[in-house]
Coordinates of C-alpha atoms and ligand atoms in Angstrom, one line a residue:
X1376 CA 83.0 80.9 -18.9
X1377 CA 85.9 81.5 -16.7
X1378 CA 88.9 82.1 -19.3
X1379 CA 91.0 78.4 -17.2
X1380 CA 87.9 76.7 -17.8
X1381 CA 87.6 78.0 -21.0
X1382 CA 91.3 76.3 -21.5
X1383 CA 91.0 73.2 -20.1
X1384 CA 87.7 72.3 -21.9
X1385 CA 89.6 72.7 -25.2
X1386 CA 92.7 70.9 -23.4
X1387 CA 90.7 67.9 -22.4
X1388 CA 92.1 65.1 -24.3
X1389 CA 95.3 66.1 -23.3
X1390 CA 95.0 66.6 -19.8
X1391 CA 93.4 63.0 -19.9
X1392 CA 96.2 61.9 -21.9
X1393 CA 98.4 63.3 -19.2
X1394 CA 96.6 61.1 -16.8
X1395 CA 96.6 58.4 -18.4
X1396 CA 99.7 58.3 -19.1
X1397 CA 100.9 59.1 -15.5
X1398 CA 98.8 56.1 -14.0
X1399 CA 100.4 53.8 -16.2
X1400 CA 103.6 54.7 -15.0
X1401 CA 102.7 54.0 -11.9
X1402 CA 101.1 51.1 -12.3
X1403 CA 104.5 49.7 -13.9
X1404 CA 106.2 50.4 -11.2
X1405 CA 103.6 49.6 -8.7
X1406 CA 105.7 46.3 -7.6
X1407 CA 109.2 48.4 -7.0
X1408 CA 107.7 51.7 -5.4
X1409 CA 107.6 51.6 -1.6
X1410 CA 105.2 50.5 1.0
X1411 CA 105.7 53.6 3.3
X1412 CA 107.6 57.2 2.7
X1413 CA 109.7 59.7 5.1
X1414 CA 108.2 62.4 2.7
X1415 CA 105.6 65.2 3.6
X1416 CA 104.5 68.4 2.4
X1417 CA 104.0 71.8 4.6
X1418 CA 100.1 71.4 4.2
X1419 CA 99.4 75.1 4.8
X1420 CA 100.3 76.3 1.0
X1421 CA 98.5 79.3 0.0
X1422 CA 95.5 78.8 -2.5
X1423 CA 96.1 80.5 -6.1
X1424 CA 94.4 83.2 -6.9
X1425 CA 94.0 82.4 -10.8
X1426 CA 93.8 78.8 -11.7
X1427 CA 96.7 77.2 -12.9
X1428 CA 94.8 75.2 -15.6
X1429 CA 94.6 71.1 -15.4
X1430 CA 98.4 70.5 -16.8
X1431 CA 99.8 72.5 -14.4
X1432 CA 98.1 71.5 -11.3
X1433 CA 99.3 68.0 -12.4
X1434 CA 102.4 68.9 -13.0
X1435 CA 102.3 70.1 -9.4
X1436 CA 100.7 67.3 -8.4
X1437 CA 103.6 65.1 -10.0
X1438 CA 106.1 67.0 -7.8
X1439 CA 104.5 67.6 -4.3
X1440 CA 101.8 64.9 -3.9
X1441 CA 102.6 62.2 -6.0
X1442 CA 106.1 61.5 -3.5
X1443 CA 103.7 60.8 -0.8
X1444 CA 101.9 58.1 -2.1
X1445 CA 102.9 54.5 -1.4
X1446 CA 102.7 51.7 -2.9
X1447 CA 99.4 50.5 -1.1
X1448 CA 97.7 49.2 -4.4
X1449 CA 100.6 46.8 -4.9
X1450 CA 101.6 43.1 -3.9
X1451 CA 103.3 43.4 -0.5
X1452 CA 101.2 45.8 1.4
X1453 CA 99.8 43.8 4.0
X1454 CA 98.5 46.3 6.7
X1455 CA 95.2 45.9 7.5
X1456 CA 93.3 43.8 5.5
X1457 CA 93.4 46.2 2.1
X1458 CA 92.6 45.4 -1.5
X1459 CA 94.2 46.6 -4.6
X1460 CA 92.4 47.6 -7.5
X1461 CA 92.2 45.5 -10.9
X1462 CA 92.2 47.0 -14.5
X1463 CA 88.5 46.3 -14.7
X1464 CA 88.1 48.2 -11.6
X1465 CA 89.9 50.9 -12.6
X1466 CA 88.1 51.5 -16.1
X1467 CA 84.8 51.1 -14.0
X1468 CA 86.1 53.9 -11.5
X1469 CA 87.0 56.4 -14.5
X1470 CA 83.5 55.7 -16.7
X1471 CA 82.1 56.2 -12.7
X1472 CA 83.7 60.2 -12.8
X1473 CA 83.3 60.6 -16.4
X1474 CA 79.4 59.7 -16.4
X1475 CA 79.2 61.0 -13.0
X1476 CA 75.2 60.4 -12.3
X1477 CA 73.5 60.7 -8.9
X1478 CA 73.6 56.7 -8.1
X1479 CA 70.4 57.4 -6.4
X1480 CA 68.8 57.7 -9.3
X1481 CA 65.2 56.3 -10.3
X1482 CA 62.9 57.4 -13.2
X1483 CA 61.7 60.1 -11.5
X1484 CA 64.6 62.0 -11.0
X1485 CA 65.6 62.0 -14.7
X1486 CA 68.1 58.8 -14.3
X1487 CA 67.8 54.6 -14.0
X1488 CA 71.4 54.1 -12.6
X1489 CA 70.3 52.8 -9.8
X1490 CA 69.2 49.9 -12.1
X1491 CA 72.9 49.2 -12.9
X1492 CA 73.6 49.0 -8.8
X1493 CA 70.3 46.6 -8.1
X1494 CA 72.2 44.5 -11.6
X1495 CA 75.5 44.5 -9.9
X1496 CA 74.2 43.2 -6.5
X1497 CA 72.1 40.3 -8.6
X1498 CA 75.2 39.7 -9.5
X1499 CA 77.3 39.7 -5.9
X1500 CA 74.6 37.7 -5.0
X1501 CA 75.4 35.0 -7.7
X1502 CA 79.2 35.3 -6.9
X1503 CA 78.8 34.3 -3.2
X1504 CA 75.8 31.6 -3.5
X1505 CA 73.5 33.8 -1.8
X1506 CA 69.4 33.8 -2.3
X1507 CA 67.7 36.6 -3.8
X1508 CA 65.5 37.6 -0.4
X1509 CA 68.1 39.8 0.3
X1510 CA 68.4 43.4 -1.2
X1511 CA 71.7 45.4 -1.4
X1512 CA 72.9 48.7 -2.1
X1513 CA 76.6 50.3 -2.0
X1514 CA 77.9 52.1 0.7
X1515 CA 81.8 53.7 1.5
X1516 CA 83.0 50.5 3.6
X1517 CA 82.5 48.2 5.8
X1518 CA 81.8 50.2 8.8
X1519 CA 78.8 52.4 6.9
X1520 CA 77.3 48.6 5.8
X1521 CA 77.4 47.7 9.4
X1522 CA 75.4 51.2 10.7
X1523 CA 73.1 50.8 7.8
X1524 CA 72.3 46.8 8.9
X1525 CA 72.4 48.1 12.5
X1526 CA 70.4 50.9 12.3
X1527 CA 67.5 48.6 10.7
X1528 CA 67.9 46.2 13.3
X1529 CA 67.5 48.9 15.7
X1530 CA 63.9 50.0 14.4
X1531 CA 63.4 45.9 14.4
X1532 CA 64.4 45.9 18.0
X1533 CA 62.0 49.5 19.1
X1534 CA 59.1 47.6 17.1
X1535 CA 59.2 44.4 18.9
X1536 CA 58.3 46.0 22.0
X1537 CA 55.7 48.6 20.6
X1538 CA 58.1 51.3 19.6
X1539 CA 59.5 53.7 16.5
X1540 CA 62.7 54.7 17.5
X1541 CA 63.2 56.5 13.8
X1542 CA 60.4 58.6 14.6
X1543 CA 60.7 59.2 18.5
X1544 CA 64.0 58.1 19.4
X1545 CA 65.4 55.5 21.7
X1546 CA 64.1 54.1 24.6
X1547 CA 65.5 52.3 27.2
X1548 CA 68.2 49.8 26.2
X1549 CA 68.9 47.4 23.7
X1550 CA 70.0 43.9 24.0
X1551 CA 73.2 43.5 21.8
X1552 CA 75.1 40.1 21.8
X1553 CA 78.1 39.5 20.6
X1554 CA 81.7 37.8 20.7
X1555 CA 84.5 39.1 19.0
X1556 CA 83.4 42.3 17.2
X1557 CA 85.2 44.3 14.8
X1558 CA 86.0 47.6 16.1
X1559 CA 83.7 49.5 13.5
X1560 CA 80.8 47.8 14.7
X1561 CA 81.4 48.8 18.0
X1562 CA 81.8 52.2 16.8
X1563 CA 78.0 51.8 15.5
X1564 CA 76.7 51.5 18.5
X1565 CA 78.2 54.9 19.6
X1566 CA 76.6 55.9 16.1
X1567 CA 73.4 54.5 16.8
X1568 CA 72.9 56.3 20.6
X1569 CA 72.9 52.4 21.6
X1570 CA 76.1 53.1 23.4
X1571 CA 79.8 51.5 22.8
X1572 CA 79.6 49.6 26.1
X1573 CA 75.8 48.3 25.9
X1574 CA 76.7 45.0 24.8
X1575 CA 77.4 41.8 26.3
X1576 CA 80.3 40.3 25.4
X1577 CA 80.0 36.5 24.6
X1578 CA 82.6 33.8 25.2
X1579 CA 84.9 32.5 22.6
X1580 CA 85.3 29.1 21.8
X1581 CA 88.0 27.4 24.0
X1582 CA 91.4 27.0 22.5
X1583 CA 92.9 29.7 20.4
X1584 CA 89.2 30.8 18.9
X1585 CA 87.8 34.0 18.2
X1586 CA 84.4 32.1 17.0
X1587 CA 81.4 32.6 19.5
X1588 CA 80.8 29.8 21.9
X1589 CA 77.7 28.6 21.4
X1590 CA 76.6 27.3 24.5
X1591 CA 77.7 30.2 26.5
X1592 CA 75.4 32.5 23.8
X1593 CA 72.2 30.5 24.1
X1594 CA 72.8 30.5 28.3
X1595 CA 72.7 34.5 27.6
X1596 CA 69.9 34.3 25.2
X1597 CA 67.7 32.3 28.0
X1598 CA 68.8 34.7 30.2
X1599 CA 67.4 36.9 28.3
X1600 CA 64.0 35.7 29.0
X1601 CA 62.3 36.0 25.7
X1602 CA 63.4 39.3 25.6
X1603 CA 64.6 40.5 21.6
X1604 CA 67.8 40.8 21.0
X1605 CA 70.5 41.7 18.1
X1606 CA 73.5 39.5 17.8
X1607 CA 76.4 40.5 15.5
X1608 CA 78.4 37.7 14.6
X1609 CA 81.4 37.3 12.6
X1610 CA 82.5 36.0 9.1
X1611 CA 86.3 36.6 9.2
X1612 CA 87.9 38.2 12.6
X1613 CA 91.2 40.9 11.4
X1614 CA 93.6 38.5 14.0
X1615 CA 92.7 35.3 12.7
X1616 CA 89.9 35.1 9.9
X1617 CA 87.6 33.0 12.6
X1618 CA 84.2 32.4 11.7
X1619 CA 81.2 32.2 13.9
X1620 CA 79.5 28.7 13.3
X1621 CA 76.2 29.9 11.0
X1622 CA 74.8 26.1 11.7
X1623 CA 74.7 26.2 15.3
X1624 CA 73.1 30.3 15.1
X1625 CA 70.7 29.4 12.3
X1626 CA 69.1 26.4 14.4
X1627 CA 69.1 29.0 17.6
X1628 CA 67.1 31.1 14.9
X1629 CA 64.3 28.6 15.0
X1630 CA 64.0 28.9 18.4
X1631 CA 64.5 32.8 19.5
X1632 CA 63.3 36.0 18.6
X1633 CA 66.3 37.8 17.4
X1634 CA 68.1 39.8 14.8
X1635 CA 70.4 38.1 13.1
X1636 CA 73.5 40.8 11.6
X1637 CA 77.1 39.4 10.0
X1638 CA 80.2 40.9 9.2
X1639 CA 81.3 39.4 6.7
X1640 CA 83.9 42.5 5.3
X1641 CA 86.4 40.2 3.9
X1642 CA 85.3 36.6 4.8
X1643 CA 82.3 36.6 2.8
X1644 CA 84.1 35.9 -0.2
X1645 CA 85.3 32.5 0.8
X1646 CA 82.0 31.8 -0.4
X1647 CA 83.6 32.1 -4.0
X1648 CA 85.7 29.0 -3.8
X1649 CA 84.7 25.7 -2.9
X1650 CA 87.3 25.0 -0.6
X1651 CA 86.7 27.6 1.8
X1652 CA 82.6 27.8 0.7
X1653 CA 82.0 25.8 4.0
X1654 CA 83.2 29.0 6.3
X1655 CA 80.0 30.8 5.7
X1656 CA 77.0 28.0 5.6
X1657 CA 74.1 28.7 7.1
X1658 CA 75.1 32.3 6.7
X1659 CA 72.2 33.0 4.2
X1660 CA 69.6 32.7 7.3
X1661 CA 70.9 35.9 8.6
X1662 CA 68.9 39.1 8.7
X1663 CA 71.8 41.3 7.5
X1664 CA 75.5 41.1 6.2
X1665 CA 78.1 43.1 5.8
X1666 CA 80.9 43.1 2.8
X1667 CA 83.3 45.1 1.5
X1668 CA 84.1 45.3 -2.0
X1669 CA 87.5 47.6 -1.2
X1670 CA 89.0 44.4 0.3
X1671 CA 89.1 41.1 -1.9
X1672 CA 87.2 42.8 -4.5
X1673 CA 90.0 44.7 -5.2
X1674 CA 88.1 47.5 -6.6
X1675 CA 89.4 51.3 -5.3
X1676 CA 88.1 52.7 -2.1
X1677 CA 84.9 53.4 -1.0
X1678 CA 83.0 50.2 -1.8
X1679 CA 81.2 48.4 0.4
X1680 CA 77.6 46.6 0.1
X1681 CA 74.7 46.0 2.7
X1682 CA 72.7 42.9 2.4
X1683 CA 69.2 43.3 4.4
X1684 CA 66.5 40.8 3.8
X1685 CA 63.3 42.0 2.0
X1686 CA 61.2 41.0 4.2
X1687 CA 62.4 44.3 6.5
X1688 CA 62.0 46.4 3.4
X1689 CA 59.7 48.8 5.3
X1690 CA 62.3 48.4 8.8
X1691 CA 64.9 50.0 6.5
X1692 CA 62.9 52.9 4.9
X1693 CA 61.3 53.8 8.3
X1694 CA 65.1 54.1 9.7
X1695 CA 66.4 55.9 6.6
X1696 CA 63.4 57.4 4.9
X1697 CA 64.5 61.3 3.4
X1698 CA 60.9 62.3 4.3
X1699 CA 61.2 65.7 3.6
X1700 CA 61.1 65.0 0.4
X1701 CA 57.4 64.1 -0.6
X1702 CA 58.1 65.4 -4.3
X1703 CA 59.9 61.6 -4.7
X1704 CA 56.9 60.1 -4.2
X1705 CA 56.1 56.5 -2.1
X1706 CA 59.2 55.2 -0.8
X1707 CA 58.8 51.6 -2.3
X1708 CA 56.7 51.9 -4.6
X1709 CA 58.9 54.1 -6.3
X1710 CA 62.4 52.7 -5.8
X1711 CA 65.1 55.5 -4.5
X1712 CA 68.6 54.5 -2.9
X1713 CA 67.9 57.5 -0.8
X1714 CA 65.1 55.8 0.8
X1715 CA 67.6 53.1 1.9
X1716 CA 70.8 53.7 3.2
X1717 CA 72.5 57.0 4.7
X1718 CA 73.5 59.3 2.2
X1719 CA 71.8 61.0 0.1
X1720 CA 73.8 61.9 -3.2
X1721 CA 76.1 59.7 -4.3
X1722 CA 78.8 58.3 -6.9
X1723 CA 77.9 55.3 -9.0
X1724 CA 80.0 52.8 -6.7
X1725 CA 78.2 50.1 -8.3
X1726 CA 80.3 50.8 -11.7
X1727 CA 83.8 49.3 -10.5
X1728 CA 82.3 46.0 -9.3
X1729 CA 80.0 45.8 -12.4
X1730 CA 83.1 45.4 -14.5
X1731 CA 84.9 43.7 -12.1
X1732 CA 82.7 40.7 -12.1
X1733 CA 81.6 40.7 -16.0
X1734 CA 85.4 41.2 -16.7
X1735 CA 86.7 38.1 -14.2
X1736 CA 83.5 36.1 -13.5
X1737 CA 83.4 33.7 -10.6
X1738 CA 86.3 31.8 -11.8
X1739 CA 88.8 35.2 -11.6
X1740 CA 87.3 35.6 -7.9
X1741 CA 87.8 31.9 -6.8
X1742 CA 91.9 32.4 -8.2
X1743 CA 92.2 35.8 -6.4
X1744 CA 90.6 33.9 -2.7
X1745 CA 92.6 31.0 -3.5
X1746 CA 96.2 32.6 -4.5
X1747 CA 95.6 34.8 -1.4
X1748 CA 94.9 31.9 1.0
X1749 CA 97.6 30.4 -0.3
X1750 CA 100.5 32.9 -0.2
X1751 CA 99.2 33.3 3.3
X1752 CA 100.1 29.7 4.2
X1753 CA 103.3 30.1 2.4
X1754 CA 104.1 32.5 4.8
X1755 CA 103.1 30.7 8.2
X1756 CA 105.2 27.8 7.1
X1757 CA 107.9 30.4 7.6
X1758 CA 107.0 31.9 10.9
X1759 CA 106.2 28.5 12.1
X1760 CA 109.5 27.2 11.0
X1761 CA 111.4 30.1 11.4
X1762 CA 113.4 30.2 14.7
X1763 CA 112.9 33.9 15.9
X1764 CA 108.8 34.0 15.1
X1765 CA 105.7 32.1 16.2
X1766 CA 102.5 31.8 15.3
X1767 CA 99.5 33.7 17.5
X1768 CA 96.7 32.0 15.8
X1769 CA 96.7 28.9 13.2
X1770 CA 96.5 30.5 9.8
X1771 CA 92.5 29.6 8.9
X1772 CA 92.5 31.7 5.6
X1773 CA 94.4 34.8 4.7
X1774 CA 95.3 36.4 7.4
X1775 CA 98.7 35.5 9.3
X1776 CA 99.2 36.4 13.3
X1777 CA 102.2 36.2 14.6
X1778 CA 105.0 38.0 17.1
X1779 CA 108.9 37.4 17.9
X1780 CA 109.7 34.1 19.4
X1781 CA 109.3 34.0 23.3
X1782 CA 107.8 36.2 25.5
X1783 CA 111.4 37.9 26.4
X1784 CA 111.1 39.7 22.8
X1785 CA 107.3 41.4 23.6
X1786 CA 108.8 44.4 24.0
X1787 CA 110.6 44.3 20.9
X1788 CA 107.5 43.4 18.6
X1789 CA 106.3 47.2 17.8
X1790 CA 110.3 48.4 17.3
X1791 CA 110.5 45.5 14.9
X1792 CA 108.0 46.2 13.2
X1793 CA 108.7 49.9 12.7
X1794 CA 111.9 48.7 11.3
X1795 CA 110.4 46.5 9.3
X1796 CA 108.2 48.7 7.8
X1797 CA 110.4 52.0 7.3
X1798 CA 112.3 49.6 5.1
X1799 CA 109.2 50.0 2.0
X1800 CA 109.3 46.4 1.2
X1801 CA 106.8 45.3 2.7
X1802 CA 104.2 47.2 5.1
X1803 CA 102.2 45.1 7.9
X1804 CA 100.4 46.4 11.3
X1805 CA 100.6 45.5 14.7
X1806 CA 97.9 43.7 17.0
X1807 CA 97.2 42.6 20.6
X1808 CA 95.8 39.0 20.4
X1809 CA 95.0 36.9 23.2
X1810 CA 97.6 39.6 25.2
X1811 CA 100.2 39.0 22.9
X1812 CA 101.7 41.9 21.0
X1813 CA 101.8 40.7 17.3
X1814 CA 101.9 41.7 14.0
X1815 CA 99.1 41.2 11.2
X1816 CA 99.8 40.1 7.7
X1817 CA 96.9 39.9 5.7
X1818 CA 96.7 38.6 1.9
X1819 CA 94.1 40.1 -0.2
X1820 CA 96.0 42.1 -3.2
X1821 CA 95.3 40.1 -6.3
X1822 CA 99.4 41.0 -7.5
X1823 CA 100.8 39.2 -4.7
X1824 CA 102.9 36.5 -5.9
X1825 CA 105.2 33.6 -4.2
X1826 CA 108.2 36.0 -5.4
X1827 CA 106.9 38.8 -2.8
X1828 CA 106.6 36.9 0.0
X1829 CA 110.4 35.2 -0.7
X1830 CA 111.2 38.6 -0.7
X1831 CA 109.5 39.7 2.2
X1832 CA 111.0 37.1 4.4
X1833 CA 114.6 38.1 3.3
X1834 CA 113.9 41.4 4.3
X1835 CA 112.7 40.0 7.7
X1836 CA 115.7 38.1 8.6
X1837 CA 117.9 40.8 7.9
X1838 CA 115.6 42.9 9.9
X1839 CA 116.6 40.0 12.7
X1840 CA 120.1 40.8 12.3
X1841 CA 120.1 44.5 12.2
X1842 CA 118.3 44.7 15.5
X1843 CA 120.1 41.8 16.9
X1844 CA 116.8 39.7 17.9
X1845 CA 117.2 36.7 19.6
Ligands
PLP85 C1 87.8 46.2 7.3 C2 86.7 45.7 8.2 C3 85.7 46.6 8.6 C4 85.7 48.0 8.4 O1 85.7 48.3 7.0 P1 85.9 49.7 6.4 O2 85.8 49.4 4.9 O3 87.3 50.2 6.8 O4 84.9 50.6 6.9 C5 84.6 46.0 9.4 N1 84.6 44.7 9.7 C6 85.6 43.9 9.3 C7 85.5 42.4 9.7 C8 86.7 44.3 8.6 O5 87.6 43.5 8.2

């Protein structure tokens, strides 16, 4: 063994200690370290020759890398629409590298951790009131869930007229429908050789809406002329956490021929409280849905789920069957991942969420939807009472939309913004909604209290002053 090696296998407990000990200093400080940095690194360092051994590379690690990392885990980083991760999550993540299996794995290839992934989406299942016709696996985020549904509605689309496209590729085009898409679902379309453009865009809902209108869909599905079709529909837009209406589509169902797909990254989980439950019914007559665990989950990165329903169990291996591979035997009679989603070799993702949901149970998830929703609407009562803001979109659940007051301040939104966020207080990202520029604040972190967003809108109005907004 290589004499470093050698080393660190004796050092282990300590470099782990070390670790450990590292992460829970910054953990403790997670609430006081900033939301953005000025710092960088010159990224070309040479490599080593000879290792350094673990401690050292940590200690390296302490001094170079650890000043770029923000404070995006904690309570008042509300760019995007990101997650934190919870101490279940975290011990889940650890056991994940320590055990380190192939989460593909069935009997046959020497492991039955994929039997701990199929447990864990039983158990998403139960969280968000959903049936057991639909089977799961784990993906890295939202945008790989939606290429996996996609791609299987794809081969449900080639077979409907007669065709294979896994086997012989595309043909012709494809009939895609849909309103107000996230941007990685468009990006699937690129991925899929359907084509970025080759959809038809769908009205929204008049008024300030980004929900599909449902008259104007089924006057393009008769267009349509009995023709298939895939709709993607939405369970939580990034601008204003609008929901399609999954009534209305699920009695269009009945009637037409289609393939039924949701995004439901973030949204889903209003299903875990009962206030906001009534978002997403009638979403359990789709075909396919889309959620990421990353986001109110709060478990680390790279977690997302697909949800397709059995019934297209032979859809999803033709589209992702590893068929060189004969030595793993029939694809569904002998149960591989690999058979089912994009990669290949993978880390037990299931593992974070697994202790997630036996550590919190549904209650913990209702609290963590609920607090969020409702710092969220502590913070629109501000911009909506707050002389130099308004509100782009009512505040449905977590997310808030909003820009300066009066369209004499658009081209101060982005330079606010900046300001804002260079302060590390509090970090947020800019939109374009309904032609507006605007700013996004989204509340998902399970830390978030009603302190942070006090604090945030100090930091706000001072930010008023300094540039001299009015
Ligand atoms: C975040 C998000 C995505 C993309 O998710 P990633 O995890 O970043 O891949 C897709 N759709 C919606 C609605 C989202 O909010």
């Amino acid at each position: 063994m290589n004499p470093t090696l050698q080393q660190d296998l004796q050092d282990i407990e300590h470099i782990l200690e070390q670790v450990k000990q590292h992460g829970i200093d910054f953990l403790n400080a997670i609430d006081t370290i900033p939301t953005s940095t000025q710092n960088t690194i010159d990224t070309n360092a040479n490599l080593n020759d000879f290792g350094l051994g673990s401690l050292s590379a940590l200690e390296v690690f302490k001094q170079r890398l650890a000043p770029l990392m923000v404070s995006q885990a904690g309570p008042r980083y509300w760019g995007f629409v990101t997650g934190g991760a919870t101490p279940a999550s975290i011990a889940g993540d650890w056991l994940t590298t320590i055990y380190d299996p192939n989460a593909q794995a069935t009997k046959a290839q020497g492991g039955v951790s994929a039997l701990i992934e199929i447990e864990t989406i039983n158990k998403l299942l139960q969280l968000l009131v959903l049936p057991k016709s639909f089977l799961g696996g784990f993906v890295t985020g939202a945008t790989m869930s939606n290429f996996t549904c996609l791609a299987v509605a794809r081969q449900w689309f080639g077979k409907e007229l007669g065709h294979d496209f896994a086997k012989n590729g595309i043909t012709g085009p494809l009939n895609i429908l849909t309103a107000a898409p996230h941007s990685s679902s468009v990006k699937c379309l690129a991925m899929l050789g359907i084509g970025s453009q080759n959809f038809t865009k769908i009205k929204t809902v008049e008024g300030n809406r980004e929900a599909i209108d449902i008259a104007d869909l089924e006057q393009n599905i008769k267009n349509l002329n009995g023709q298939p079709f895939i709709l993607i529909s939405s369970a939580g837009t990034v601008n204003s956490a609008d929901f399609d209406d999954f009534i209305a589509i699920s009695k269009l169902k009945e009637k037409y021929n289609f393939w039924w797909h949701i995004d439901a990254a973030f949204g889903g989980f209003a299903a875990c409280s009962p206030k906001y439950k009534h978002l997403v019914n009638g979403w359990k007559n789709a075909d396919s849905i889309t959620i990421d665990c990353h986001k109110w989950l709060n478990v680390p990165y790279e977690s997302a789920f697909y949800l397709v329903k059995e019934q297209h169990k032979n859809l999803q291996v033709e589209t992702f069957q590893n068929s060189n591979a004969p030595y793993l035997g029939d694809p569904l009679e002998n149960f591989s991942y690999l058979n089912f989603l994009p990669e290949n070799s993978r880390r037990l993702k299931a593992l974070p969420v697994w202790f997630s949901l036996l550590a919190y149970g549904k209650q913990g998830f209702k609290d963590i939807v609920e607090n969020s929703v409702a710092r969220a609407l502590q913070f629109d009562a501000f911009i909506a009472n707050d002389e130099s803001f308004e509100l782009l979109a009512p505040t449905r659940l977590n997310n808030v939309c909003f820009t300066l007051e009066g369209d004499h301040n658009q081209e101060k939104v982005n330079s606010f913004l900046m300001h804002l966020n260079d302060k590390g207080k509090v970090f947020m990202t800019p939109t374009v909604y309904q032609n507006r520029k605007g700013i996004r604040a989204s509340f998902v972190n399970w830390r978030t209290n009603e302190l942070d967003v006090q604090l945030v809108i100090k930091v706000m109005k001072e930010s008023v002053l300094e540039l001299e907004i009015e």
